[in-house]
Tab-separated table of C-alpha atoms in Angstrom:
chain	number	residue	atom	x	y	z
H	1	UNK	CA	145.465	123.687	62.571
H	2	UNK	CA	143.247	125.409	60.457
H	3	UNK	CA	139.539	126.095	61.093
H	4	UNK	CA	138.272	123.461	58.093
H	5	UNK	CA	140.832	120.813	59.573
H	6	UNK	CA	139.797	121.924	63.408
H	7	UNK	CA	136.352	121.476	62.755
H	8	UNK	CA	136.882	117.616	60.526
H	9	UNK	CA	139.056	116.430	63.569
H	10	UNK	CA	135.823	117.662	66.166
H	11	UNK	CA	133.256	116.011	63.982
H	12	UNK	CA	135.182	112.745	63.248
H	13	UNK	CA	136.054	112.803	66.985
H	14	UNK	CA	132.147	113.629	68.069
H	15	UNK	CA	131.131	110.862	65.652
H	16	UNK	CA	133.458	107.769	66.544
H	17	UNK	CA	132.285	108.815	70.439
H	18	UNK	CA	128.536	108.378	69.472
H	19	UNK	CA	128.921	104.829	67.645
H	20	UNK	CA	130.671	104.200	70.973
H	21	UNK	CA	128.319	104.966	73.083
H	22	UNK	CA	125.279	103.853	71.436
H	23	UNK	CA	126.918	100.415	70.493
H	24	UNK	CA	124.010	97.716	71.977
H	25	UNK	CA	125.203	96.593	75.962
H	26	UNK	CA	124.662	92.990	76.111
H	27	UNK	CA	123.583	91.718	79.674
H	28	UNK	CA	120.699	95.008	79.445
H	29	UNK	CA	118.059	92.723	79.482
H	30	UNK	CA	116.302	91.143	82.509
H	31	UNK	CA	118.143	93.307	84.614
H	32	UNK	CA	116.742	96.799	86.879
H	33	UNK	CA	116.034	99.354	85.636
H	34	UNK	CA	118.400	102.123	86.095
H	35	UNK	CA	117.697	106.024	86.679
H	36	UNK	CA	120.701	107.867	86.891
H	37	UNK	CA	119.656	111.419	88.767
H	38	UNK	CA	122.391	114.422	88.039
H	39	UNK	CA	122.535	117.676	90.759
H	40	UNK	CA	123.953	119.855	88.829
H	41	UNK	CA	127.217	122.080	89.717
H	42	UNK	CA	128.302	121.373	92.717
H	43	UNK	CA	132.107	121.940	94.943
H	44	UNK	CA	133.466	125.041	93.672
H	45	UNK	CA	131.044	125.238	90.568
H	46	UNK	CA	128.325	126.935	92.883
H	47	UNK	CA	125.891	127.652	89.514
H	48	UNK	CA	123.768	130.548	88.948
H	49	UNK	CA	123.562	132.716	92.340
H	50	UNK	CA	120.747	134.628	93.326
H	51	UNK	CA	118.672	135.991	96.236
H	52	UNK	CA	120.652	134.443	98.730
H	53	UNK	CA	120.900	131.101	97.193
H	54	UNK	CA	123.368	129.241	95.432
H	55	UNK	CA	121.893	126.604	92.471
H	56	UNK	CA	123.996	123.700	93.425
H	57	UNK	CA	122.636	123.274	96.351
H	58	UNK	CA	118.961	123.857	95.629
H	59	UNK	CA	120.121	120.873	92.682
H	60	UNK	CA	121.543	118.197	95.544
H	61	UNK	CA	118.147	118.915	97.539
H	62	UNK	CA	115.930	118.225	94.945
H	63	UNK	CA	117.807	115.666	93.420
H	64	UNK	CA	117.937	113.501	96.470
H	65	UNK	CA	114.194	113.965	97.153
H	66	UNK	CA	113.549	112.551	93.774
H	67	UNK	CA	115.827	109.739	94.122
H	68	UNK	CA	113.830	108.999	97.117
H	69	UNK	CA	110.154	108.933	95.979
H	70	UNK	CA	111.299	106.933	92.980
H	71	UNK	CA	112.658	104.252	95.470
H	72	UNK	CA	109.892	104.194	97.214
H	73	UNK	CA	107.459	103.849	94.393
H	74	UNK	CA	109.477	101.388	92.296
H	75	UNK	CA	111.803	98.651	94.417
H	76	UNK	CA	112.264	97.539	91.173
H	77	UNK	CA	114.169	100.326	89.971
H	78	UNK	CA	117.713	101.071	91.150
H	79	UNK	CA	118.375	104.880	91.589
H	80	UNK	CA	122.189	106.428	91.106
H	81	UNK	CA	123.591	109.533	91.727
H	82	UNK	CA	126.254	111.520	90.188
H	83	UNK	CA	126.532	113.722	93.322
H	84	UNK	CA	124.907	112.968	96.526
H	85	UNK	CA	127.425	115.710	98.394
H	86	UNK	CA	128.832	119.382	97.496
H	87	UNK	CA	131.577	118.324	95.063
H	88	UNK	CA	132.355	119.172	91.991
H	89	UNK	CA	132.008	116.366	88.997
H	90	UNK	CA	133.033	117.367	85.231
H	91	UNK	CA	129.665	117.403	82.620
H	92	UNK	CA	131.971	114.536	80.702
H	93	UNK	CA	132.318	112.961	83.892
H	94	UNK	CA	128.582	112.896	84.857
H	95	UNK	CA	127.475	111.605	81.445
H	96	UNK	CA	130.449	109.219	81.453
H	97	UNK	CA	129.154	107.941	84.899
H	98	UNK	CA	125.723	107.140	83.008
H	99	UNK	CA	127.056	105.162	80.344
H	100	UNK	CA	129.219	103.103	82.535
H	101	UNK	CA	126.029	102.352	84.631
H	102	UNK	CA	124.171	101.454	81.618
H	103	UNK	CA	121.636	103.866	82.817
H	104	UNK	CA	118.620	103.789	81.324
H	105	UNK	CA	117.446	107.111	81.950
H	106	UNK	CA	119.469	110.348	82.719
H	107	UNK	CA	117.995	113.128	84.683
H	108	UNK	CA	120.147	116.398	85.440
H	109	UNK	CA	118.543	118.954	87.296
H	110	UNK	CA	119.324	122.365	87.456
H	111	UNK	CA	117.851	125.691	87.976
H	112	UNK	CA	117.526	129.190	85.810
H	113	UNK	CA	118.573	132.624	85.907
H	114	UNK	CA	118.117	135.494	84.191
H	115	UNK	CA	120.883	137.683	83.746
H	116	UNK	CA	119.435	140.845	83.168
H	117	UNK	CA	116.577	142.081	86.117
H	118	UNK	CA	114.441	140.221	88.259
H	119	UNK	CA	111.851	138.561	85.623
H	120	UNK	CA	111.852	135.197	84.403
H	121	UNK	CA	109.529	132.431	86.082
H	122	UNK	CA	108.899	128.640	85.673
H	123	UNK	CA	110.048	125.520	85.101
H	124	UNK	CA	111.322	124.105	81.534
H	125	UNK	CA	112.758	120.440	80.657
H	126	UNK	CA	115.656	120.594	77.823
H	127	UNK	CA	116.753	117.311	75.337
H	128	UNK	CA	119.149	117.530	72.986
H	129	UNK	CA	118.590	118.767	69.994
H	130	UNK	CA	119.713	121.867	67.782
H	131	UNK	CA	117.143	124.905	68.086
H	132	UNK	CA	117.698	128.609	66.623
H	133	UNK	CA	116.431	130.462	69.376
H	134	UNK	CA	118.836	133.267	71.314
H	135	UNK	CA	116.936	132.552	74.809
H	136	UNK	CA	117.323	128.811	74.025
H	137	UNK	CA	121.068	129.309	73.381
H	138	UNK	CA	121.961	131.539	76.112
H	139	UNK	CA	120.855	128.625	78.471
H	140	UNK	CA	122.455	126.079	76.725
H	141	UNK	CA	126.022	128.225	77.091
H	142	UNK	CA	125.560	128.968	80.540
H	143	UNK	CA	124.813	125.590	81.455
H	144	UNK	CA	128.081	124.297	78.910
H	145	UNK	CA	130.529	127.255	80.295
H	146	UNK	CA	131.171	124.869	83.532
H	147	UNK	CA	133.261	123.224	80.776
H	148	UNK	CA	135.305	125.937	81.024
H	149	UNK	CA	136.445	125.280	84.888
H	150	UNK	CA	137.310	121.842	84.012
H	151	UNK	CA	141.258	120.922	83.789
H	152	UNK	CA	142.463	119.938	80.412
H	153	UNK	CA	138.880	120.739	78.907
H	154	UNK	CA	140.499	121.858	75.387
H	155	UNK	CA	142.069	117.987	75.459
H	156	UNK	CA	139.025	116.391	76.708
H	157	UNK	CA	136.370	118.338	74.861
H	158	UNK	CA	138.884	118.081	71.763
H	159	UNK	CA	138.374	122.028	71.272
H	160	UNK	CA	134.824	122.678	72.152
H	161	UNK	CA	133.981	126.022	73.142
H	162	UNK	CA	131.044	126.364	74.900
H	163	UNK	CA	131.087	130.108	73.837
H	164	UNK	CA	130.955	129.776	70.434
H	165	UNK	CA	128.074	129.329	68.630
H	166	UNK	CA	130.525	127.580	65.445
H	167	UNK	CA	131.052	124.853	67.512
H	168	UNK	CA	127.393	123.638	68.227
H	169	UNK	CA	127.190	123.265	64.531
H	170	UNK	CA	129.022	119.690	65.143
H	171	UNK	CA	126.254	119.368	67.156
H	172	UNK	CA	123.491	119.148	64.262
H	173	UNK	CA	125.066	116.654	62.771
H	174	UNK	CA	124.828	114.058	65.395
H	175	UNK	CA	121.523	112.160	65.256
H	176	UNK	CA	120.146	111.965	68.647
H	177	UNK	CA	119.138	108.295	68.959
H	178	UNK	CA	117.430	108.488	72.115
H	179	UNK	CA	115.572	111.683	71.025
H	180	UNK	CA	112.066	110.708	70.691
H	181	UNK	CA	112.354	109.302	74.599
H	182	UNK	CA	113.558	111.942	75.845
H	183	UNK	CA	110.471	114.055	74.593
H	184	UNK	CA	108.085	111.563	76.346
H	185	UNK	CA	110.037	112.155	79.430
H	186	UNK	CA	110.421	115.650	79.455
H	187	UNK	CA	106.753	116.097	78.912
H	188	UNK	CA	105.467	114.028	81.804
H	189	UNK	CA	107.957	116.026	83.759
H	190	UNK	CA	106.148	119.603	82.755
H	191	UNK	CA	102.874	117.984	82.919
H	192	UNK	CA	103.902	117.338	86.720
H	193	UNK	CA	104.697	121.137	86.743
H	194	UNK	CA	101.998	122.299	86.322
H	195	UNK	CA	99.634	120.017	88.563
H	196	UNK	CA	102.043	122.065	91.139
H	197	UNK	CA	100.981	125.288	89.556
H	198	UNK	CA	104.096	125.864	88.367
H	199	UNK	CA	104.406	128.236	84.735
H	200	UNK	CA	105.189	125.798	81.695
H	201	UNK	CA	107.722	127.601	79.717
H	202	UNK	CA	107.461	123.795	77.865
H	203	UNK	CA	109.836	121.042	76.289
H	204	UNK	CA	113.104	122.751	74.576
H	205	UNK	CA	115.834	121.416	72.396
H	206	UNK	CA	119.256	122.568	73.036
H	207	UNK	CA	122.893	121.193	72.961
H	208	UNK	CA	123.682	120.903	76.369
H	209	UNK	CA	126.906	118.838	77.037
H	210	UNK	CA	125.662	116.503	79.705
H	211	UNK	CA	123.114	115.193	77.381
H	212	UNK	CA	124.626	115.317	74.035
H	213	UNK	CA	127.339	112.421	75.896
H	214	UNK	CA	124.624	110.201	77.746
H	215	UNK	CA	123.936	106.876	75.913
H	216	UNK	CA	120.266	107.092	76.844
H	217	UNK	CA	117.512	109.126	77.216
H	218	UNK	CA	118.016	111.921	78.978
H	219	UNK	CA	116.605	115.179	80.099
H	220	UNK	CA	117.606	118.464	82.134
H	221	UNK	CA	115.272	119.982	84.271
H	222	UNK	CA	115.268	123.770	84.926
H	223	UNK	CA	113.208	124.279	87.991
H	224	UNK	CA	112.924	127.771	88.263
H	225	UNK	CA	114.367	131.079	88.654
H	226	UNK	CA	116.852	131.677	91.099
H	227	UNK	CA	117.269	135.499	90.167
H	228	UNK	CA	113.434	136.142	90.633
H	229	UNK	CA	112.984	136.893	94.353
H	230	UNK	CA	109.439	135.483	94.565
H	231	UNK	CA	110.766	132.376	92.566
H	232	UNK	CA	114.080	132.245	94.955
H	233	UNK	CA	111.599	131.914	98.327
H	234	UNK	CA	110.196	128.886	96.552
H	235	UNK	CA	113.164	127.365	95.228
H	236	UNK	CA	114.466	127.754	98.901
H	237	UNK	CA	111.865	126.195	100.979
H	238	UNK	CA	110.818	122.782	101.935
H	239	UNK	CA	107.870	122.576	100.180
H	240	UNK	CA	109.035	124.232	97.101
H	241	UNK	CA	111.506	121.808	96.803
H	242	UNK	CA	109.123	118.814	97.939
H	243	UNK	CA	106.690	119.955	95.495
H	244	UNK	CA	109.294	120.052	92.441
H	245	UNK	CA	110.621	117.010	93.322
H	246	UNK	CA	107.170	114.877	93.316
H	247	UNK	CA	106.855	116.623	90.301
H	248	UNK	CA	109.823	114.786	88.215
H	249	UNK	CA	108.972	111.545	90.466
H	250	UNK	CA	105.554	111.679	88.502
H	251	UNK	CA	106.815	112.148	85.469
H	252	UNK	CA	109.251	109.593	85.755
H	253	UNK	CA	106.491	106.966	86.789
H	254	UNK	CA	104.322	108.094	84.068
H	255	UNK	CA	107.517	106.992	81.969
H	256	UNK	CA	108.300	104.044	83.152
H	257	UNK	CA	104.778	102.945	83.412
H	258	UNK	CA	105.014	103.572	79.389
H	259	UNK	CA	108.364	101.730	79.271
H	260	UNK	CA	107.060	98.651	81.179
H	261	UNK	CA	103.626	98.637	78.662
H	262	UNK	CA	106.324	98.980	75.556
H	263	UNK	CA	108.564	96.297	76.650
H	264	UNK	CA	106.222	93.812	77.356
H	265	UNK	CA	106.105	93.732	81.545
H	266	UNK	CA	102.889	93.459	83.335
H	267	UNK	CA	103.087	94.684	87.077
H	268	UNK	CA	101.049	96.620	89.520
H	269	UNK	CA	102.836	99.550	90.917
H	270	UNK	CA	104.537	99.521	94.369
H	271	UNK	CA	102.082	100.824	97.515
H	272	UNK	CA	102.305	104.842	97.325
H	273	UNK	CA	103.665	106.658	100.402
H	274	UNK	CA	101.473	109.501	101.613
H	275	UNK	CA	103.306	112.143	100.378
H	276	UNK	CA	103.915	111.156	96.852
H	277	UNK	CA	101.964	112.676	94.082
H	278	UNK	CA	99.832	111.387	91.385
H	279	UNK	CA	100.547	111.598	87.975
H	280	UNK	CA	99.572	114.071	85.560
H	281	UNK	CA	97.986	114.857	81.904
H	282	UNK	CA	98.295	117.619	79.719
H	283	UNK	CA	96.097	120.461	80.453
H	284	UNK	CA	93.890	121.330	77.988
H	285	UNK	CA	92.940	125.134	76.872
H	286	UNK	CA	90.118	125.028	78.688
H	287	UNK	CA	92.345	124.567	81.930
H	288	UNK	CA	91.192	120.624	81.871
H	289	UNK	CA	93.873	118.043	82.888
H	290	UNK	CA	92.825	114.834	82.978
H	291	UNK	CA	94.356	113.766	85.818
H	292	UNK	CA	95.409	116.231	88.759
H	293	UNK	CA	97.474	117.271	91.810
H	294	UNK	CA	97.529	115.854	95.101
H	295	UNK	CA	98.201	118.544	98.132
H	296	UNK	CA	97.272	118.066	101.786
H	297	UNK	CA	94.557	119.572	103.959
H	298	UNK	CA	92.094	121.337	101.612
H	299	UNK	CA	87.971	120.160	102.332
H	300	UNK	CA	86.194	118.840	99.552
H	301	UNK	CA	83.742	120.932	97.465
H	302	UNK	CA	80.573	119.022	96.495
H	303	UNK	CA	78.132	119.981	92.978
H	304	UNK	CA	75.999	122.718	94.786
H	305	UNK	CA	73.056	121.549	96.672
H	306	UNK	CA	74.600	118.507	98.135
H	307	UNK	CA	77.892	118.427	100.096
H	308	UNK	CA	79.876	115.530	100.311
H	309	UNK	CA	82.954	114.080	102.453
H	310	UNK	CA	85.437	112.116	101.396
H	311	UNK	CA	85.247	109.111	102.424
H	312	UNK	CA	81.020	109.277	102.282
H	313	UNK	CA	79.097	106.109	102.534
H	314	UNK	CA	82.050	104.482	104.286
H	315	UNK	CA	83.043	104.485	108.211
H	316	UNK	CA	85.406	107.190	109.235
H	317	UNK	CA	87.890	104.693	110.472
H	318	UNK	CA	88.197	102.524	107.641
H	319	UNK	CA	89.401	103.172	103.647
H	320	UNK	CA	87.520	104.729	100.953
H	321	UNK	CA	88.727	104.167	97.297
H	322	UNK	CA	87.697	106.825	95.180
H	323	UNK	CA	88.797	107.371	91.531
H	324	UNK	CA	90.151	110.812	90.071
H	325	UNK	CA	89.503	111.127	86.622
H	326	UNK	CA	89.769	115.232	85.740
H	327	UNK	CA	91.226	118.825	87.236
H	328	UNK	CA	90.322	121.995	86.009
H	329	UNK	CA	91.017	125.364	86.722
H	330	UNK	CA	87.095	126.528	86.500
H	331	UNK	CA	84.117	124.244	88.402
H	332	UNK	CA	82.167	121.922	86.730
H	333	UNK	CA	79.204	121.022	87.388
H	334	UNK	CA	77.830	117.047	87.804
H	335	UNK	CA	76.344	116.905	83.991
H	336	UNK	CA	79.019	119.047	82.435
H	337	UNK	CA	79.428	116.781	79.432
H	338	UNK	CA	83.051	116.680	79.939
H	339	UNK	CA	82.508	114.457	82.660
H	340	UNK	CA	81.016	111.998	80.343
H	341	UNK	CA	78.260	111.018	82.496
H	342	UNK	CA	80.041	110.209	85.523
H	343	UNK	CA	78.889	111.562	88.516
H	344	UNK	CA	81.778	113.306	90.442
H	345	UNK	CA	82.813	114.473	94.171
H	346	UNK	CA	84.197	117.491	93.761
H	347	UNK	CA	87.919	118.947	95.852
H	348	UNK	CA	89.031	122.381	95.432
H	349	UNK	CA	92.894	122.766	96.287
H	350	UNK	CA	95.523	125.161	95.539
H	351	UNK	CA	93.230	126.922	92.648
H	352	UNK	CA	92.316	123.740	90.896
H	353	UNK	CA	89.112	121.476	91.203
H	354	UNK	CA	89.579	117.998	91.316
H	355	UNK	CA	86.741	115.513	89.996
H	356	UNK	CA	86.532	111.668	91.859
H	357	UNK	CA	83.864	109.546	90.772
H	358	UNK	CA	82.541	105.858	92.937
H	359	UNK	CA	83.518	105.213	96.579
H	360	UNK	CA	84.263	101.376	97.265
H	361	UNK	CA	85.840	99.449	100.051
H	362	UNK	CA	88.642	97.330	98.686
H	363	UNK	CA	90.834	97.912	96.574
H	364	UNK	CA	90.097	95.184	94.300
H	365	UNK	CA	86.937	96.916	93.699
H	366	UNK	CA	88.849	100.006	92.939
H	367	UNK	CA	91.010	98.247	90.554
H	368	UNK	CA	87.926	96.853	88.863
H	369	UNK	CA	86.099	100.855	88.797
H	370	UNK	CA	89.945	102.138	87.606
H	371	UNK	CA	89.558	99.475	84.594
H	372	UNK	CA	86.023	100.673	83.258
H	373	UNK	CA	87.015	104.298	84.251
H	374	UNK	CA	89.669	104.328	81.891
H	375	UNK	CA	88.121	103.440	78.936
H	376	UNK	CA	86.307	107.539	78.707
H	377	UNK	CA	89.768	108.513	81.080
H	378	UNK	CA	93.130	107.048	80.528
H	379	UNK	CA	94.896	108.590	82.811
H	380	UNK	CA	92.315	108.159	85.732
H	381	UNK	CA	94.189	106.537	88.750
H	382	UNK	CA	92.864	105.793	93.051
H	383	UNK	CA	92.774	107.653	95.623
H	384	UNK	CA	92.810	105.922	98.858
H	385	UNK	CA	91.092	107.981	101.864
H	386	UNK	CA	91.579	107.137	105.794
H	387	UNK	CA	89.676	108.734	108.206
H	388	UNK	CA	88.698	111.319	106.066
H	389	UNK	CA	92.059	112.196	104.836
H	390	UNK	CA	93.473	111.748	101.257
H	391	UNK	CA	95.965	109.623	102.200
H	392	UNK	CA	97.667	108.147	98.793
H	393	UNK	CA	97.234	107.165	94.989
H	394	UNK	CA	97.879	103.889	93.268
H	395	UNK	CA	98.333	104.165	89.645
């Protein structure tokens, strides 16, 4: 077959598979909503190697740890996995999985590498989408050469090569449907990041196989880098892995908090478990997020002159609601007019300062302070305190 013919037969082929996919699912409506969360590699596909570590299991770990927190934040979403042991499943087969689901989100998660040296650091969320940029690419074919372990892939993939760049140019001509979603997504997820203090290396497009066959929006997650030693101790460890995970949770929720508003649902979110994290903004310039991280243990840090405990003005042994409404990487001061006149508590934890404004009793009063909070911050949420302790959000 020649080249001209080869490539007709892969477009026709790529295009009858997207009018497939995308056709409407009756029976979608009125239903749960359904996450579909992807650990990467897996069985005898071990990933990128580094440091002692292996990515497909630093994938399964995470993976499971966000299907957790979402379940415990949402009953009413149902949470699936591709994997949730050490074997391998086919990138067709994992987006294939999705569709037949009628997911209605697709997360894959995976983690980086750099091939030459030791550098490379932070965490990056891919959709699909066709972008001329060599680093860009040389993820996209790493991630796409597992293709090349599959049996039969020439049959399957119809003559896809994952190592040439010829044969992403099918890929530009498929509109991505789901596109615009995905972006939301995947920039909730880095704003979740870097609450954690985690670099931003930002929202990329690229061709990646597992996404270009989901029927929904979907996202891959590179965590970090396994071939950076300082990044491969994190990557490794329970609270790395903890911390990533609560990351994507938040991102997620931040999502599906959208979704909810756009399809017309009204609910309060489920009761937060202690460990879960709050939900993010995008940091500004100045280092100003609107809304912040959550980490345990750290003493608050009141506007100098007048210190201030957590729960102040309220009995040790009962709840304090407080509301968080900013995070910066400098201090303010009460009166900075970025506060917008509201008089803050200040927390300083893991390099950031956190900004909480009113301490109530119930949390119907906090619902009611949340309300006129969020007309100067959107994005302001509760914090509950016990005893003194930070002890969970409600969004």
């Amino acid at each position: 077959m020649s080249r001209k013919n080869h490539t007709h037969y892969l477009l026709l082929w790529m295009t009858a598979l997207l009018l497939i996919v995308c056709l409407p699912l009756e029976g979608q409506r009125n239903r749960a909503f359904i996450v579909v969360i992807d650990a990467g590699h897996g069985g005898h596909d071990s990933g990128a190697v580094g440091n002692g570590l292996r990515e497909k299991d630093i994938n399964l770990a995470v993976a499971l740890r966000v299907g957790r927190l979402i379940k415990s934040k949402h009953p009413d979403v149902k949470v699936l996995y591709t994997r949730e042991k050490d074997f391998f499943v086919t990138l067709m087969g994992r987006a294939e999985y999705a569709n037949k689901n009628n997911a209605d989100l697709f997360i894959s998660i995976h983690v980086n590498s750099q091939e030459r040296g030791h550098g490379g650091y932070g965490t990056e969320t891919y959709v699909m989408g066709h972008e001329r940029n060599s680093k860009n690419m040389a993820v996209v074919q790493r991630e796409n050469a597992v293709i090349l372990m599959e049996k039969d892939y020439r049959t399957v993939y119809k003559g896809f090569d994952p190592r040439s760049s010829e044969s992403y140019i099918m890929f530009e001509l498929m509109q991505n449907t789901y596109q615009d979603q995905s972006i939301k997504l995947a920039q909730q997820i880095q704003k979740g990041f870097v609450a954690k203090g985690r670099h931003d290396r930002g929202v990329k497009l690229g061709n990646l196989a597992v996404l270009v066959f989901s029927a929904m929006p979907s996202v891959l997650v590179e965590l970090g880098f396994i071939s950076n030693p300082a990044e491969a101790r994190y990557l490794g460890s329970e609270v790395g892995r903890d911390e990533l995970a609560s990351a994507i949770a938040r991102g997620f929720a931040r999502y599906k908090e959208d979704y909810d508003r756009r399809s017309g649902k009204v609910s309060e979110p489920a009761p937060q478990a202690a460990e879960e994290e709050d939900k993010v903004d995008e940091p500004e310039d100045n280092g100003i997020s609107s809304v912040a991280d959550m980490s345990d243990g750290k003493e608050s840090i009141a506007p100098k002159g007048h210190a201030v405990k957590p729960d102040e003005g309220a009995h040790s042994a009962k709840k304090t609601y407080k509301i968080q409404i900013l995070s910066s990487k400098t201090k303010l001061k009460n009166g900075d007019k970025r506060l917008k006149g509201y008089k803050v508590v200040i927390e300083q934890r893991g390099g950031r300062f956190f900004y909480l404004t009113g301490a109530v009793s119930s949390e119907d009063e906090a619902r009611h302070l949340r309300k006129k909070v969020r007309k100067s911050f959107p994005d302001a949420y509760i914090v509950v305190y016990e005893a003194g302790k930070r002890v969970r959000e409600i969004y």
